[in-house]
Amino acid sequence: MRTYANISSRCRGVACLVAVVLSAMPVIADAGEAPRLETLEATRQRPLFSISRRPPAPETTPRTVEAPPQPPDLVLNAVVVGSDLQVAWLKRGKEAKPIAVTMGSDIDGWAVTAISPRQVVLDNNIQSIKLEFPKRTNATAARQTGR
């Protein structure tokens, strides 16, 4: 005779069996479209499980080289060099008033690193420039001497 407990026990057993069978079945999911063969060129050239496989060469991006800053538009106007004093006067472009500079002075990001009787050296940690007195031509020399 089948009793309620007996039927209930069998139903639970069948339910467990169905659950085990369903959990063992593979889950099928929609993977979408397969990639086009043209996009797998790198995979064909460098197979995944090949002993000779190496990482791809790093991409080289062209580096832009910045041009060095333009030297300031300065002209050496006068220099005074003594035992304890070194001063130079520089004219900026067409400005009428000269600028007095000493060792270590800063002009537009350029530091005065040397002052000698005929030149001034400016440095901006990238390049150095020498400001010298303009070369005298024969006509200039004749005018200054009165000949």
GROMACS .gro file of C-alpha atoms in nm:
model
  147
    1MET     CA    1   0.000   0.000   0.000
    2ARG     CA    2   0.119   0.331  -0.089
    3THR     CA    3   0.112   0.579   0.180
    4TYR     CA    4   0.136   0.950   0.167
    5ALA     CA    5   0.486   0.941   0.321
    6ASN     CA    6   0.602   0.689   0.065
    7ILE     CA    7   0.477   0.901  -0.230
    8SER     CA    8   0.619   1.217  -0.081
    9SER     CA    9   0.959   1.055  -0.038
   10ARG     CA   10   0.961   0.934  -0.398
   11CYS     CA   11   0.863   1.278  -0.528
   12ARG     CA   12   1.149   1.435  -0.337
   13GLY     CA   13   1.388   1.179  -0.483
   14VAL     CA   14   1.267   1.246  -0.838
   15ALA     CA   15   1.297   1.621  -0.781
   16CYS     CA   16   1.656   1.578  -0.663
   17LEU     CA   17   1.736   1.358  -0.962
   18VAL     CA   18   1.593   1.618  -1.204
   19ALA     CA   19   1.794   1.893  -1.031
   20VAL     CA   20   2.119   1.693  -1.065
   21VAL     CA   21   2.054   1.616  -1.432
   22LEU     CA   22   1.970   1.977  -1.514
   23SER     CA   23   2.276   2.112  -1.333
   24ALA     CA   24   2.501   1.878  -1.532
   25MET     CA   25   2.365   1.997  -1.866
   26PRO     CA   26   2.574   2.256  -2.048
   27VAL     CA   27   2.442   2.609  -2.053
   28ILE     CA   28   2.402   2.744  -2.403
   29ALA     CA   29   2.448   3.117  -2.432
   30ASP     CA   30   2.434   3.344  -2.733
   31ALA     CA   31   2.795   3.439  -2.809
   32GLY     CA   32   2.703   3.689  -3.074
   33GLU     CA   33   2.869   3.704  -3.414
   34ALA     CA   34   3.203   3.535  -3.470
   35PRO     CA   35   3.488   3.777  -3.544
   36ARG     CA   36   3.575   3.829  -3.908
   37LEU     CA   37   3.886   3.647  -4.030
   38GLU     CA   38   4.050   3.974  -4.137
   39THR     CA   39   4.056   4.086  -3.774
   40LEU     CA   40   4.244   3.772  -3.666
   41GLU     CA   41   4.554   3.841  -3.874
   42ALA     CA   42   4.778   3.883  -3.569
   43THR     CA   43   4.653   3.554  -3.424
   44ARG     CA   44   4.735   3.371  -3.744
   45GLN     CA   45   5.082   3.526  -3.764
   46ARG     CA   46   5.157   3.462  -3.396
   47PRO     CA   47   4.974   3.142  -3.288
   48LEU     CA   48   4.878   3.138  -2.921
   49PHE     CA   49   5.041   2.809  -2.826
   50SER     CA   50   5.356   2.830  -3.036
   51ILE     CA   51   5.696   2.807  -2.862
   52SER     CA   52   5.830   3.085  -3.081
   53ARG     CA   53   5.554   3.328  -2.980
   54ARG     CA   54   5.687   3.664  -2.864
   55PRO     CA   55   5.507   3.979  -2.757
   56PRO     CA   56   5.434   4.224  -3.036
   57ALA     CA   57   5.689   4.492  -3.103
   58PRO     CA   58   5.613   4.809  -2.906
   59GLU     CA   59   5.447   5.080  -3.106
   60THR     CA   60   5.677   5.369  -3.172
   61THR     CA   61   5.520   5.710  -3.160
   62PRO     CA   62   5.706   5.993  -3.323
   63ARG     CA   63   5.853   6.220  -3.058
   64THR     CA   64   5.818   6.586  -3.116
   65VAL     CA   65   6.139   6.767  -3.047
   66GLU     CA   66   6.081   7.113  -2.915
   67ALA     CA   67   6.287   7.385  -3.071
   68PRO     CA   68   6.519   7.556  -2.826
   69PRO     CA   69   6.390   7.890  -2.703
   70GLN     CA   70   6.487   8.189  -2.910
   71PRO     CA   71   6.767   8.396  -2.761
   72PRO     CA   72   6.648   8.730  -2.628
   73ASP     CA   73   6.678   9.025  -2.865
   74LEU     CA   74   6.964   9.191  -2.676
   75VAL     CA   75   7.269   9.388  -2.786
   76LEU     CA   76   7.576   9.445  -2.569
   77ASN     CA   77   7.601   9.820  -2.510
   78ALA     CA   78   7.871   9.866  -2.243
   79VAL     CA   79   8.079   9.668  -1.993
   80VAL     CA   80   8.257   9.772  -1.673
   81VAL     CA   81   8.491   9.512  -1.527
   82GLY     CA   82   8.682   9.586  -1.209
   83SER     CA   83   8.843   9.382  -0.934
   84ASP     CA   84   8.517   9.351  -0.740
   85LEU     CA   85   8.259   9.477  -0.991
   86GLN     CA   86   8.131   9.335  -1.319
   87VAL     CA   87   7.840   9.518  -1.481
   88ALA     CA   88   7.714   9.503  -1.838
   89TRP     CA   89   7.452   9.719  -2.006
   90LEU     CA   90   7.233   9.550  -2.263
   91LYS     CA   91   6.983   9.708  -2.500
   92ARG     CA   92   6.664   9.520  -2.581
   93GLY     CA   93   6.583   9.551  -2.951
   94LYS     CA   94   6.503   9.913  -3.034
   95GLU     CA   95   6.454  10.022  -2.670
   96ALA     CA   96   6.640  10.340  -2.590
   97LYS     CA   97   6.720  10.266  -2.226
   98PRO     CA   98   6.987  10.000  -2.157
   99ILE     CA   99   6.940   9.737  -1.885
  100ALA     CA  100   7.218   9.699  -1.626
  101VAL     CA  101   7.301   9.335  -1.541
  102THR     CA  102   7.547   9.167  -1.308
  103MET     CA  103   7.655   8.805  -1.260
  104GLY     CA  104   7.349   8.587  -1.193
  105SER     CA  105   7.095   8.840  -1.323
  106ASP     CA  106   6.793   8.694  -1.503
  107ILE     CA  107   6.670   8.833  -1.835
  108ASP     CA  108   6.366   8.658  -1.988
  109GLY     CA  109   6.470   8.321  -1.839
  110TRP     CA  110   6.836   8.362  -1.936
  111ALA     CA  111   7.092   8.392  -1.655
  112VAL     CA  112   7.408   8.601  -1.686
  113THR     CA  113   7.690   8.350  -1.630
  114ALA     CA  114   7.997   8.547  -1.740
  115ILE     CA  115   8.093   8.909  -1.796
  116SER     CA  116   8.425   8.992  -1.960
  117PRO     CA  117   8.556   9.315  -2.115
  118ARG     CA  118   8.424   9.230  -2.463
  119GLN     CA  119   8.135   8.987  -2.406
  120VAL     CA  120   7.851   8.866  -2.183
  121VAL     CA  121   7.744   8.500  -2.165
  122LEU     CA  122   7.376   8.412  -2.108
  123ASP     CA  123   7.256   8.060  -2.022
  124ASN     CA  124   6.907   7.906  -1.991
  125ASN     CA  125   7.007   7.547  -1.890
  126ILE     CA  126   6.952   7.432  -2.251
  127GLN     CA  127   7.191   7.652  -2.442
  128SER     CA  128   7.437   7.937  -2.395
  129ILE     CA  129   7.477   8.248  -2.605
  130LYS     CA  130   7.754   8.506  -2.617
  131LEU     CA  131   7.670   8.871  -2.665
  132GLU     CA  132   7.965   9.061  -2.807
  133PHE     CA  133   8.016   9.419  -2.912
  134PRO     CA  134   7.922   9.472  -3.276
  135LYS     CA  135   8.215   9.443  -3.516
  136ARG     CA  136   8.341   9.780  -3.625
  137THR     CA  137   8.353   9.849  -3.995
  138ASN     CA  138   8.607  10.086  -4.154
  139ALA     CA  139   8.337  10.352  -4.204
  140THR     CA  140   8.234  10.335  -3.837
  141ALA     CA  141   8.595  10.354  -3.720
  142ALA     CA  142   8.665  10.653  -3.946
  143ARG     CA  143   8.358  10.840  -3.815
  144GLN     CA  144   8.456  10.779  -3.452
  145THR     CA  145   8.816  10.893  -3.500
  146GLY     CA  146   8.713  11.193  -3.712
  147ARG     CA  147   8.909  11.096  -4.022
   0.00000   0.00000   0.00000
